[in-house]
Amino acid sequence: MARLARVLLPLPLPEAFDYAEPEGMALSVGDQVVVPLGPQRLIGVVVALADASGHNRPLKPVLERRDEPPLPPGALAFVQWAGRYSVDAPGQPLAMALRGARAQKPRPERLVAATGAAPARMTPARARVLAAAEAPMPAAALAAAAGVSAGVVKALVDEGVLEVRLVAPPLAFDAPDPHRPGPALNASQAAAAQVLKDMIAAGGFQAALLDGITGSGKTEVYLEAVAAVLAAEPRAQVLVLLPEIALTQAVLARFTERFGVQPAEWHSGVPSPRRRRVWEALATGQCRIVVGARSALFLPFTDLRLVVVDEEHDGSYKQEDGFIYQARDLAVARAKIEGAAVVLASATPSLETIWNAETGRYRWLRLETRHGVARLPDIDLVDLRETPPEHGRWLSPPLVQAMAETLGRGEQSLIFLNRRGYAPLVLCRACGEKLTAPDTESWLVEHRYTGRLVCHLTGFSMPKPDRCPHCGAKDSLVSIGPGVERVEEEVRERFPDARVAVFSSDTVVDAEAARTLIEAMEQGEIDVLVATQAAAKGHNFPNLTLVGVVDADLGLRGGDLRAAERTYQLLAQATGRAGRKDRPGRALLQTYAPDQAVMQALAGQDRDAFVAAEMAEREAARLPPYGRLAAVIASGADPAALEGFVRALAAAAPNAEGVEVYGPADASLSLVRGRRRKRFLVRADRSVDLQGFLAAWRARVKVPGSVRMTIDVDPYSFL
Ligand code: ADP
C-alpha cells in the first residue's frame, strides 16, 4: 500500500510537508531524507508515515533516504515539543538537532599494513618493521615501534610489502568505568547521593534540586548519580550541561578522573569533525557521557537516563537569538520525554526552581556544609557614601587596605566587576554627546587594549577618535566609569609589585586561554585577578582569600524582573570564591545602597530571607514563578510600516481571562542595526495556556515583509 511521509525541514516553516514514499524505500520515522522543495533539494527528517490511499493530491516523492543514523524518537519528540513551547517554527529546533549531523565528517586516517609480500632484500631493520606491523597503524608510529627511520617504512610501501589504507577513525567513545571508586562522601553528600541513586533505581522521569553552597561538593554528589546510571544499564547515557565553555575543561577532567575515560565534549569551540563524531556516536549508542553547553540538549541520545544542569540559575542558559529557549526548562522537558532523571545543581537556585522544590515537584537536596572549609567568607558592605574612592579611582580605602593585607600574606585577591573594557561610556566634555554606534542606540564601550570603541550589542567598533564626531571639538572626549581594564590600571598603579591579570571574555577568548589563566591562578602566579562574571563561577582557587566587588549595585540598575535575583546570585557566587581550609576568606562589597534587601541578605549570608522577600514581591505582582511572561518584539527599518504593524497587532490581541497584554512601547534598545524596535509584554496566570494564546494571536496578523516579529516566552532580557 502506498504511504505518505510527513517530512520536517530544518527551516523556519510553519509545518512539516507531505511527500510520497517511493516503492521499496521502506522509510521509518526519524529517517533523514532528501526531498524537493520548489527547485531545491533539501535534507529533512520523517516525522510521520501514513496510508496515502485517501489522499487525492499528487505528492512529490521522497528522493532519497540518506545513509545516516536516524533521529531517535526521544530527540524527535523533543524537537517538536520545543517548537511548540517556544511558539516558533518546528524546523528551528530541528536545525539545532541536525547541526552535528551536518558537521564535517572526520577525515580518514592513513594507516600502513603488511600485504603479506616478502621484501626482495631482508635487513634487520626491515625485519623489525614487519614484526611490528601486526595491526594497521600510522607510518610514523610503525617506524617508532620498530626503531627505524621513516625512510625504511616508505621503501617497504614503495616495494609493495606494506600498503597504505585509508581507515575511518573510530566512532565509538571509550566505555566509562562506573565502578572506579570516588572519594568518601561526607554525611550530607552521602544522603543526597542516596536519594539520587534511589531515584535512578526507581526509573522514569523525576527531578531533583541539588542545592548547596559553593564548594559543598555538589559535583561529587552528581558524579555518584552518573556512576549509578552507567552501572545500571550498559547503554544508558548521561548529559551534563554547563553554562560556560570556560568551565568545561575542569569538569571534563573530573569525569575523566572518575570514570577513567574522557567524555564527549560539545560546545561551539569543538571542531566540526569532532562534533560529527559525537552526533553519530550518540545516535548509534556508542557514546555514553556528554559534557556540554546548552545546545547539547538537542543531541540524538538514544538511551538518555540522566540530565544534570550545573549552575542551573545561570542566565546564559537562556538563548536569546535565533531559536529562543531556556535550556534549564527544556532540560526538564527532555528528561520527561525520555523518562529520565534530571538534577538541577546550584548554590543559588533560580526562584523558579526553588518554587518547584517548595511545591514538591522537585526533590530538594540540600548540602549545608562546605567540604573541607570551616566557614563561609565574612562578607562586609563598604558604604561608598561614607568611604568613597578618591576622584577618578574606583577602589575604596577599606578595599585597598584589605588588598594590601592580603598581598602582604602572600595570598590572592579577586576584584570583581561585571563590565568588560576600560570605560562603559565615552562623553564629549564640549557638547555633552554620549557616543553611540551610528545605527544602534547603545553606548560605545571604550577598550584600551585595542584602542577602539565597541558596541557590545552588535559588535560594531571604531578607533577612538581624537575629535568629537558630533561637535568636532578636539581632545574633548572623556571616559566615564570603570570597566575591568580601568580597574586593572588602578590596581597596577597602587600595587606596582603585584602580579595582575584580567579575566574577561576579551582576554579569555577560548577554553584553552581560560585553562591557562586558571592554572596560573592555581599555581599562585597571579596576585590580583580582575574579573568579570567569566571568573565568578565554578573555579576553586585554594589561595584566594579576598574578593572585592567594585560595584555591587551594578546589576540592580535597569530594574527588570530578575535584577535583584541576578545580583544576589552573581555576588553570592563571586564572594563564595574566597577562603580555604585553614583560613576563611573575606569579601568586601562596595555599594551605595547598603540598606537594600539584596545587600543585607548578602552580608548576613541569609539566602532564605532574600528568597522569601523576593518571592513575596513576585507573588503580589503575579510574576514568575507565580505567573508567566512572554515578550513580543517587532522590529523594522521602515518606521511607518512598523508602527502600522504594532497597531494592528495590538488590536488583534485575543481577549482571554487571566492574560494581560501591555504595549506596544518603544523598547529600551529602540534602535539596533538601523531597525526600530517595539515591545509588548504579556503576563498570564499559570493556569493559562500561554503558548496557545500567543499562537492564536500571531495567527490573526500578517507580518509585512519589512517587519520581523519575535516571540520570547519567559524573557530574561527586557531591553
Ligand atoms: P561544588 O560543585 O558544590 O562547588 P565540588 O564538588 O566542586 O563542589 O567540591 C569542592 C571541592 O571539594 C573540590 O575540590 C572537590 O574535589 C572537593 N570535595 C568535595 N567533596 C569531597 C569529598 N567527599 N572528599 C574529598 N574531596 C571532596
XYZ file of C-alpha atoms and ligand atoms in Angstrom:
746
model
C 0.000 0.000 0.000
C 1.311 3.471 -0.870
C 2.335 5.596 2.037
C 2.936 9.276 2.512
C 5.836 10.566 4.541
C 5.496 13.757 6.545
C 8.893 15.449 6.418
C 10.066 18.252 8.692
C 12.683 20.544 7.182
C 15.211 22.432 9.282
C 13.822 25.799 8.155
C 11.541 28.431 9.668
C 8.435 26.992 8.018
C 5.144 26.654 9.883
C 4.748 22.895 9.448
C 6.024 19.623 8.000
C 5.249 18.731 4.362
C 3.848 15.539 2.841
C 5.735 13.503 0.243
C 5.083 10.138 -1.379
C 7.215 7.223 -0.251
C 8.645 5.546 -3.341
C 8.125 1.817 -3.610
C 10.734 -0.180 -1.737
C 12.212 2.725 0.209
C 10.824 1.336 3.494
C 11.094 4.554 5.454
C 10.900 4.788 9.220
C 10.056 7.743 11.421
C 13.277 9.596 12.246
C 14.985 8.789 8.931
C 16.993 11.550 7.287
C 15.732 12.031 3.738
C 16.242 14.253 0.721
C 13.093 15.916 -0.625
C 12.319 18.526 -3.272
C 11.056 21.951 -2.204
C 10.453 24.132 -5.230
C 13.670 23.982 -7.233
C 15.729 22.903 -4.202
C 16.703 19.511 -2.824
C 16.686 19.643 0.967
C 17.521 17.301 3.801
C 14.746 16.725 6.317
C 13.524 14.179 8.818
C 10.496 11.884 8.548
C 8.167 12.742 11.447
C 5.197 10.549 10.476
C 4.153 7.884 7.960
C 0.561 7.374 6.943
C -1.577 5.489 4.471
C -1.757 7.592 1.298
C -4.778 5.920 -0.244
C -7.273 8.574 0.877
C -5.032 11.269 -0.469
C -6.155 12.779 -3.737
C -3.455 15.410 -4.353
C -0.473 14.135 -6.274
C 2.557 14.220 -3.985
C 6.170 14.710 -4.925
C 8.235 11.693 -3.967
C 10.955 11.466 -1.351
C 14.125 11.488 -3.461
C 16.471 9.543 -1.258
C 16.886 8.028 2.152
C 20.257 9.137 3.486
C 22.675 6.574 4.778
C 22.927 8.337 8.135
C 21.715 7.432 11.605
C 18.050 8.338 12.129
C 16.981 10.885 14.721
C 15.930 8.769 17.735
C 12.258 9.000 18.802
C 13.016 10.942 22.003
C 15.037 13.545 20.138
C 12.317 13.907 17.521
C 9.547 14.268 20.098
C 11.676 16.811 21.945
C 12.264 18.905 18.829
C 8.540 19.082 18.174
C 7.771 19.881 21.789
C 10.409 22.631 21.868
C 8.950 24.279 18.761
C 5.509 24.412 20.356
C 6.882 25.611 23.695
C 8.793 28.482 22.118
C 5.886 29.293 19.759
C 8.355 29.001 16.914
C 8.517 27.020 13.688
C 9.306 23.352 14.472
C 12.064 23.470 11.855
C 14.092 25.813 14.079
C 14.807 23.310 16.863
C 15.212 20.624 14.171
C 18.004 22.703 12.633
C 19.706 22.671 16.024
C 19.228 18.927 16.342
C 20.779 18.317 12.920
C 23.760 20.629 13.370
C 26.082 17.811 14.352
C 24.771 15.613 11.544
C 25.706 18.337 9.066
C 29.165 18.952 10.522
C 32.202 17.954 8.521
C 32.983 14.232 8.565
C 36.239 13.288 10.292
C 38.984 12.670 7.727
C 40.058 9.046 7.264
C 43.379 8.136 8.835
C 46.269 6.883 6.679
C 47.483 3.610 8.147
C 50.094 1.183 6.844
C 49.620 -2.572 6.984
C 51.561 -5.628 5.818
C 50.401 -7.059 2.484
C 51.956 -10.487 3.064
C 54.522 -9.982 0.303
C 58.140 -10.631 1.274
C 60.746 -7.921 0.687
C 63.253 -8.550 -2.108
C 66.058 -7.926 0.340
C 65.663 -8.527 4.078
C 67.654 -6.388 6.545
C 67.457 -6.376 10.350
C 65.637 -3.003 10.209
C 63.093 -4.353 7.732
C 62.580 -7.435 9.831
C 61.798 -5.267 12.851
C 59.268 -3.282 10.817
C 57.488 -6.441 9.668
C 57.461 -7.799 13.200
C 55.950 -4.555 14.475
C 53.350 -4.307 11.680
C 50.900 -6.705 13.271
C 47.971 -4.300 13.117
C 47.485 -1.331 10.770
C 48.979 1.836 12.240
C 50.222 5.243 11.143
C 53.586 5.078 9.337
C 55.273 7.265 11.942
C 54.037 5.037 14.760
C 55.287 1.942 12.956
C 58.720 3.464 12.379
C 58.900 4.436 16.041
C 57.781 0.974 17.206
C 60.433 -0.701 15.031
C 63.098 1.862 15.901
C 63.788 2.680 12.253
C 63.724 5.852 10.179
C 60.634 6.852 8.198
C 62.582 6.048 5.039
C 62.650 2.301 5.828
C 58.866 2.192 6.099
C 58.418 4.246 2.954
C 60.718 1.955 0.983
C 58.657 -1.064 2.065
C 55.471 0.713 0.966
C 57.079 1.505 -2.416
C 58.065 -2.114 -2.792
C 54.518 -3.354 -2.000
C 55.474 -5.156 1.209
C 53.382 -2.637 3.140
C 50.307 -0.863 1.840
C 48.605 2.389 2.794
C 44.986 2.034 3.870
C 42.547 4.879 4.403
C 40.605 3.951 7.502
C 37.710 5.866 9.044
C 38.680 6.952 12.562
C 36.845 5.074 15.305
C 33.351 6.318 16.054
C 32.830 4.743 19.459
C 33.971 6.542 22.577
C 35.858 4.510 25.152
C 33.485 2.950 27.654
C 33.458 4.666 31.045
C 34.091 2.500 34.097
C 31.379 3.257 36.654
C 32.981 1.093 39.316
C 36.089 3.158 39.949
C 35.948 4.446 43.493
C 35.078 8.079 44.194
C 36.093 9.993 47.310
C 34.486 9.087 50.636
C 31.456 11.369 50.844
C 30.618 13.361 53.934
C 27.283 12.699 55.627
C 25.182 15.264 53.792
C 26.755 14.359 50.451
C 26.082 10.688 51.095
C 22.459 11.364 51.997
C 21.904 13.415 48.830
C 23.682 10.835 46.668
C 21.496 8.101 48.119
C 18.318 9.941 47.200
C 19.593 10.363 43.640
C 20.555 6.692 43.412
C 17.118 5.676 44.655
C 15.533 7.957 42.058
C 17.590 6.329 39.342
C 16.832 2.827 40.582
C 13.111 3.647 40.529
C 13.431 4.786 36.907
C 11.208 7.125 34.934
C 11.054 10.903 34.997
C 11.990 12.532 38.275
C 13.565 15.872 39.084
C 15.769 16.996 41.938
C 17.303 20.265 43.034
C 20.818 19.793 44.390
C 21.176 22.897 46.486
C 24.447 23.562 48.266
C 26.806 26.444 48.814
C 29.862 26.825 46.605
C 32.378 24.122 47.394
C 29.903 21.951 49.295
C 30.669 19.081 46.952
C 27.685 19.056 44.594
C 29.798 17.825 41.713
C 30.927 14.797 43.721
C 27.278 14.041 44.503
C 26.099 14.156 40.924
C 29.083 12.085 39.832
C 27.666 9.369 42.106
C 24.366 9.631 40.280
C 26.172 9.379 36.951
C 28.001 6.265 38.171
C 24.710 4.718 39.236
C 23.159 5.340 35.811
C 26.147 3.958 33.929
C 26.275 0.872 36.128
C 22.551 0.169 35.902
C 22.286 -0.279 32.133
C 25.034 -0.918 29.615
C 23.573 1.545 27.101
C 22.378 4.300 29.442
C 23.523 7.806 28.522
C 24.158 10.914 30.593
C 24.106 14.592 29.645
C 25.756 17.242 31.809
C 25.018 20.845 30.873
C 27.316 23.683 31.896
C 26.691 27.381 31.382
C 30.197 28.379 30.288
C 32.760 26.852 27.980
C 35.357 28.113 30.457
C 34.052 25.585 32.984
C 34.095 22.547 30.735
C 37.784 21.689 30.999
C 37.666 21.431 34.793
C 34.501 19.329 34.733
C 35.798 17.092 31.918
C 38.915 16.465 33.984
C 36.818 15.379 36.957
C 34.809 12.985 34.793
C 37.990 11.574 33.312
C 39.427 11.022 36.759
C 36.247 9.412 37.996
C 35.373 7.148 35.058
C 38.778 6.599 33.506
C 37.884 7.976 30.067
C 37.341 11.394 28.599
C 33.645 12.098 27.998
C 32.407 13.666 24.786
C 32.558 17.449 24.753
C 30.002 19.610 22.982
C 30.092 23.363 22.519
C 30.819 25.975 19.879
C 34.575 25.612 20.358
C 34.621 21.910 19.431
C 35.947 21.421 15.878
C 33.432 20.348 13.277
C 34.674 16.756 12.684
C 34.662 16.085 16.420
C 31.084 17.289 16.614
C 30.108 14.999 13.794
C 31.644 12.113 15.675
C 29.767 12.957 18.898
C 26.497 13.203 16.976
C 26.893 9.879 15.184
C 28.247 8.059 18.200
C 25.273 9.174 20.296
C 22.725 8.317 17.614
C 24.182 4.833 17.328
C 24.576 4.278 21.077
C 28.380 4.436 21.074
C 28.844 7.382 23.414
C 27.616 7.467 26.982
C 28.584 10.776 28.589
C 28.317 14.238 27.073
C 29.513 17.356 28.873
C 28.408 20.425 27.009
C 26.785 23.790 26.551
C 23.057 24.366 26.255
C 22.815 23.241 22.630
C 23.839 19.699 23.704
C 20.190 19.294 24.710
C 19.329 18.770 21.056
C 21.733 15.863 20.545
C 20.395 12.475 19.369
C 20.592 10.467 22.591
C 19.145 7.003 22.173
C 19.045 5.997 25.849
C 19.194 9.184 27.882
C 18.747 8.340 31.567
C 20.126 11.351 33.414
C 20.438 15.060 32.691
C 22.435 17.290 35.031
C 22.102 21.057 34.729
C 25.007 22.529 36.687
C 24.732 26.162 37.859
C 21.092 25.905 36.865
C 20.376 29.542 37.823
C 22.809 30.847 35.228
C 21.345 33.364 32.808
C 23.397 32.044 29.914
C 21.110 29.004 29.734
C 18.710 31.343 28.026
C 19.383 31.580 24.311
C 18.109 34.892 23.076
C 18.635 34.879 19.352
C 17.666 32.544 16.559
C 15.653 29.818 18.243
C 14.825 31.313 21.669
C 14.811 28.880 24.578
C 15.696 28.409 28.229
C 17.905 25.309 28.368
C 17.208 24.572 32.026
C 13.471 24.354 31.384
C 13.969 22.411 28.180
C 16.283 20.002 30.027
C 13.420 19.134 32.351
C 11.149 18.685 29.342
C 13.631 16.428 27.565
C 14.035 14.318 30.704
C 10.257 13.977 30.907
C 10.005 12.900 27.273
C 12.823 10.374 27.718
C 11.599 9.125 31.107
C 14.931 10.166 32.604
C 16.054 11.760 35.857
C 17.093 15.402 35.922
C 19.276 17.053 38.545
C 19.480 20.834 38.773
C 22.502 21.938 40.784
C 23.265 25.374 42.173
C 24.479 27.318 45.184
C 21.927 29.995 44.363
C 18.999 28.326 42.614
C 16.622 30.360 40.499
C 13.355 31.349 42.144
C 11.521 29.190 39.600
C 13.439 26.118 40.689
C 13.109 26.888 44.396
C 9.398 27.255 43.815
C 9.276 23.866 42.106
C 11.148 22.375 45.057
C 8.942 24.106 47.626
C 5.794 22.853 45.953
C 7.117 19.305 45.843
C 7.557 18.988 42.084
C 11.298 18.518 42.574
C 13.093 16.649 45.325
C 15.067 19.211 47.339
C 18.509 18.040 48.399
C 20.479 20.497 50.489
C 24.184 20.323 51.259
C 24.688 22.539 54.263
C 28.396 22.413 54.920
C 31.332 23.421 52.841
C 33.592 20.492 52.150
C 36.888 20.871 53.957
C 36.433 24.559 54.691
C 35.310 25.520 58.154
C 33.408 28.669 57.313
C 31.997 30.757 54.536
C 33.854 34.012 53.946
C 32.993 37.023 56.083
C 31.099 39.479 53.924
C 31.223 43.199 54.703
C 29.498 46.035 52.945
C 31.569 49.099 52.135
C 29.274 52.112 52.165
C 30.591 54.238 49.310
C 28.803 57.297 50.679
C 30.990 57.133 53.769
C 34.284 55.863 52.395
C 34.318 56.760 48.709
C 37.347 56.176 46.484
C 39.371 59.252 45.553
C 38.247 61.197 42.491
C 38.824 59.194 39.317
C 39.508 55.998 41.281
C 37.230 53.017 41.905
C 38.696 51.137 44.850
C 37.666 52.494 48.256
C 40.137 52.845 51.141
C 38.816 49.774 53.046
C 39.164 47.587 49.960
C 42.635 48.916 49.158
C 43.708 48.180 52.724
C 42.303 44.642 52.597
C 44.149 44.059 49.314
C 47.397 45.293 50.834
C 46.971 42.925 53.786
C 46.166 40.011 51.511
C 49.201 40.702 49.322
C 51.317 41.006 52.443
C 50.328 37.486 53.480
C 51.170 36.175 50.029
C 47.524 35.382 49.288
C 45.380 36.144 46.264
C 42.615 38.666 45.653
C 39.805 38.630 43.115
C 38.497 42.056 42.198
C 35.151 41.616 40.587
C 33.462 43.997 38.180
C 30.968 42.678 35.713
C 31.908 45.065 32.966
C 34.199 44.472 30.027
C 36.564 47.052 28.574
C 38.003 50.259 30.003
C 35.001 52.548 30.367
C 31.311 51.898 29.676
C 30.729 55.382 28.289
C 32.622 57.990 26.326
C 31.272 61.507 26.615
C 32.164 64.810 24.921
C 33.001 67.439 27.506
C 32.263 70.177 24.987
C 28.779 69.236 23.767
C 27.673 66.523 26.196
C 27.160 63.927 23.436
C 27.316 60.283 24.584
C 28.943 58.259 21.851
C 26.841 55.505 20.265
C 27.196 53.384 17.175
C 25.758 55.019 14.053
C 22.862 52.577 13.740
C 22.274 51.425 17.327
C 21.150 53.263 20.433
C 23.601 51.717 22.838
C 26.672 53.361 24.335
C 30.038 52.584 22.840
C 32.378 50.957 25.332
C 35.982 52.082 25.354
C 38.587 49.299 25.088
C 42.141 50.496 25.763
C 43.923 47.256 24.843
C 42.685 47.640 21.315
C 42.233 51.440 21.318
C 38.716 51.020 19.990
C 35.176 51.953 20.894
C 32.947 48.884 20.730
C 29.196 48.310 20.679
C 28.749 45.201 22.852
C 25.369 44.576 21.341
C 26.189 44.417 17.659
C 29.965 44.131 17.620
C 30.362 47.431 15.732
C 33.695 49.046 16.555
C 35.813 52.029 15.521
C 39.125 53.553 16.565
C 38.702 56.100 19.341
C 38.571 59.452 17.501
C 40.518 62.481 18.729
C 37.632 64.783 17.871
C 34.013 64.547 18.977
C 32.110 63.094 15.987
C 29.151 65.291 16.964
C 30.584 68.815 17.532
C 34.119 68.370 16.229
C 35.792 69.622 19.421
C 39.373 68.352 19.740
C 40.525 66.230 22.721
C 37.132 66.669 24.368
C 36.229 63.002 24.837
C 36.340 61.678 28.391
C 35.978 58.107 29.637
C 33.197 57.767 32.180
C 33.018 54.943 34.727
C 35.105 51.831 35.110
C 35.433 48.547 33.257
C 37.840 45.770 34.224
C 40.695 47.303 32.195
C 40.440 50.549 34.134
C 40.350 48.755 37.476
C 43.399 46.769 36.394
C 45.154 50.071 35.655
C 44.342 51.311 39.144
C 45.498 48.070 40.791
C 48.823 48.294 38.928
C 49.285 51.902 39.999
C 48.521 51.165 43.626
C 50.442 47.886 43.849
C 53.283 48.146 41.336
C 54.902 44.903 42.521
C 51.749 42.792 42.367
C 51.217 40.374 39.502
C 47.885 41.391 37.979
C 45.753 39.677 35.328
C 42.354 40.321 33.755
C 39.772 37.604 33.199
C 37.054 38.722 30.808
C 35.726 37.479 27.511
C 38.171 39.885 25.807
C 41.261 38.429 27.468
C 40.000 34.839 27.666
C 38.729 34.070 24.222
C 38.506 30.277 24.316
C 38.651 27.231 26.572
C 42.399 26.969 26.131
C 43.001 30.566 27.258
C 40.692 30.002 30.218
C 42.649 26.933 31.263
C 45.952 28.778 31.053
C 44.706 31.621 33.215
C 43.039 29.305 35.734
C 46.238 27.274 36.014
C 48.291 30.433 36.551
C 45.884 31.391 39.315
C 46.043 27.909 40.877
C 49.845 27.911 40.727
C 49.962 31.247 42.539
C 51.438 33.086 39.557
C 48.828 35.827 39.886
C 48.322 38.021 42.965
C 45.303 40.015 41.858
C 42.789 38.793 39.320
C 40.461 41.486 37.987
C 37.489 39.664 36.551
C 34.023 39.856 35.057
C 31.486 37.135 35.709
C 33.516 34.856 33.441
C 35.631 34.029 36.528
C 32.908 34.316 39.139
C 31.741 30.748 38.966
C 32.866 27.219 39.293
C 36.563 27.600 39.972
C 38.203 26.722 43.248
C 41.345 28.756 43.884
C 42.925 27.479 47.089
C 44.973 30.595 47.871
C 42.254 33.114 47.133
C 41.208 34.767 50.387
C 39.839 38.160 49.361
C 37.042 39.015 46.968
C 36.336 42.692 46.334
C 33.208 43.694 44.434
C 33.785 47.068 42.791
C 30.149 47.927 42.048
C 27.689 45.711 43.886
C 24.795 47.896 42.701
C 25.571 47.417 39.022
C 23.018 44.712 38.294
C 20.266 46.486 40.203
C 20.066 49.359 37.750
C 17.598 48.949 34.964
C 15.371 47.128 37.428
C 13.915 44.263 35.415
C 12.115 41.263 36.858
C 15.257 39.401 37.871
C 17.560 42.334 38.762
C 17.668 41.601 42.489
C 17.765 37.834 41.982
C 20.605 38.063 39.491
C 22.572 40.431 41.702
C 22.179 38.085 44.636
C 23.244 35.045 42.597
C 26.210 36.717 40.958
C 27.577 38.270 44.136
C 26.962 35.192 46.271
C 28.857 33.157 43.664
C 31.655 35.727 43.385
C 32.122 36.095 47.130
C 31.902 32.314 47.564
C 35.282 32.010 45.825
C 37.143 33.234 48.907
C 38.500 31.044 51.658
C 40.337 27.808 52.173
C 40.789 25.090 54.704
C 42.937 26.870 57.276
C 41.958 30.464 56.610
C 38.434 31.677 55.969
C 38.124 34.304 53.286
C 36.788 37.820 53.266
C 34.586 39.613 50.820
C 34.010 43.356 50.562
C 31.059 44.677 48.595
C 31.238 48.337 47.560
C 27.718 49.755 47.452
C 25.763 52.997 47.590
C 22.702 51.117 48.822
C 23.782 49.078 51.844
C 20.216 49.018 53.154
C 18.775 47.246 50.104
C 17.344 43.804 50.863
C 19.818 42.164 48.469
C 22.857 43.727 50.171
C 21.567 42.870 53.634
C 20.925 39.277 52.608
C 24.426 39.002 51.123
C 26.100 40.499 54.182
C 24.026 38.376 56.538
C 24.500 35.284 54.342
C 20.784 34.792 54.616
C 19.621 33.403 51.311
C 16.346 32.149 52.707
C 15.355 35.637 53.872
C 16.188 37.064 50.464
C 14.246 34.363 48.669
C 11.235 34.818 50.944
C 11.162 38.592 50.399
C 11.617 38.287 46.646
C 9.007 35.534 46.364
C 6.501 37.678 48.246
C 7.013 40.529 45.783
C 6.645 38.237 42.805
C 3.525 36.680 44.253
C 1.926 40.065 44.909
C 2.564 41.099 41.294
C 1.702 37.600 39.985
C 5.032 37.475 38.196
C 7.106 34.326 37.613
C 7.121 31.828 39.228
C 3.566 32.814 40.273
C 2.585 33.828 36.761
C 4.081 33.612 33.309
C 5.567 36.209 30.987
C 6.216 36.472 27.294
C 7.610 39.294 25.221
C 6.599 40.053 21.667
C 9.140 42.161 19.832
C 8.606 43.735 16.448
C 11.402 45.451 14.586
C 11.789 47.092 11.225
C 13.820 49.619 9.291
C 10.686 51.353 7.983
C 9.156 53.262 10.940
C 5.733 53.720 9.308
C 5.366 50.033 8.440
C 6.467 49.067 11.935
C 4.031 51.475 13.551
C 1.179 50.196 11.410
C 2.020 46.604 12.239
C 2.223 47.044 16.015
C -1.061 48.928 15.976
C -2.703 46.067 14.090
C -1.078 43.587 16.434
C -2.384 45.428 19.498
C -5.888 45.423 18.042
C -5.683 41.701 17.272
C -4.765 40.571 20.797
C -7.293 37.882 21.759
C -9.418 38.513 24.800
C -8.591 35.894 27.370
C -9.186 35.592 31.046
C -6.074 35.694 33.207
C -3.966 37.346 30.490
C -2.845 40.969 30.305
C -1.114 42.495 27.302
C 0.989 45.616 27.854
C 2.245 47.727 24.987
C 3.273 48.418 22.356
C 6.086 50.503 23.805
C 9.410 51.603 22.402
C 11.960 49.031 23.516
C 14.756 50.312 25.789
C 17.046 49.412 22.938
C 14.868 51.270 20.498
C 17.301 51.191 17.569
C 19.539 48.229 16.752
C 21.412 47.887 13.463
C 19.212 50.542 11.950
C 15.978 48.790 12.928
C 13.477 50.379 15.302
C 12.160 48.039 17.999
C 8.785 47.902 19.732
C 7.782 45.570 22.538
C 4.701 44.020 24.067
C 4.762 42.246 27.398
C 2.242 39.509 28.121
C 1.514 38.386 31.657
C -0.578 35.295 32.216
C -1.801 33.269 35.157
C -0.168 29.879 35.486
C -3.433 28.189 34.607
C -3.489 29.869 31.169
C -2.170 28.113 28.065
C 0.225 30.966 27.274
C 1.650 29.286 24.174
C -1.855 28.702 22.837
C -2.686 32.350 23.410
C 0.458 33.531 21.624
C -0.030 31.177 18.683
C -3.639 32.340 18.287
C -2.564 35.966 18.437
C 0.131 35.516 15.842
C -2.267 33.708 13.538
C -4.527 36.780 13.471
C -1.969 39.108 11.886
C 0.014 39.186 8.701
C 3.602 40.246 9.266
C 4.744 42.594 6.478
C 7.970 41.713 4.737
C 9.828 44.660 6.264
C 8.929 43.703 9.843
C 10.355 40.928 11.973
C 8.218 39.595 14.802
C 9.817 37.609 17.604
C 8.116 35.800 20.465
C 10.177 35.309 23.608
C 8.477 33.009 26.113
C 9.766 33.634 29.631
C 12.002 36.575 28.681
C 15.213 37.240 30.580
C 16.094 40.409 28.722
C 13.674 43.318 28.851
C 15.657 45.650 26.641
P 30.561 22.292 44.278
O 30.237 21.582 42.995
O 29.444 22.214 45.274
O 31.092 23.684 44.133
P 32.760 20.445 44.351
O 32.108 19.128 44.140
O 33.452 21.078 43.222
O 31.718 21.471 44.978
O 33.740 20.297 45.595
C 34.572 21.346 46.049
C 35.952 20.800 46.306
O 35.907 19.862 47.391
C 36.529 20.066 45.129
O 37.898 20.314 45.066
C 36.252 18.606 45.433
O 37.199 17.758 44.832
C 36.363 18.574 46.959
N 35.480 17.568 47.530
C 34.143 17.584 47.535
N 33.645 16.519 48.159
C 34.690 15.778 48.573
C 34.842 14.557 49.304
N 33.790 13.883 49.736
N 36.090 14.129 49.552
C 37.151 14.820 49.127
N 37.094 15.972 48.440
C 35.885 16.457 48.152
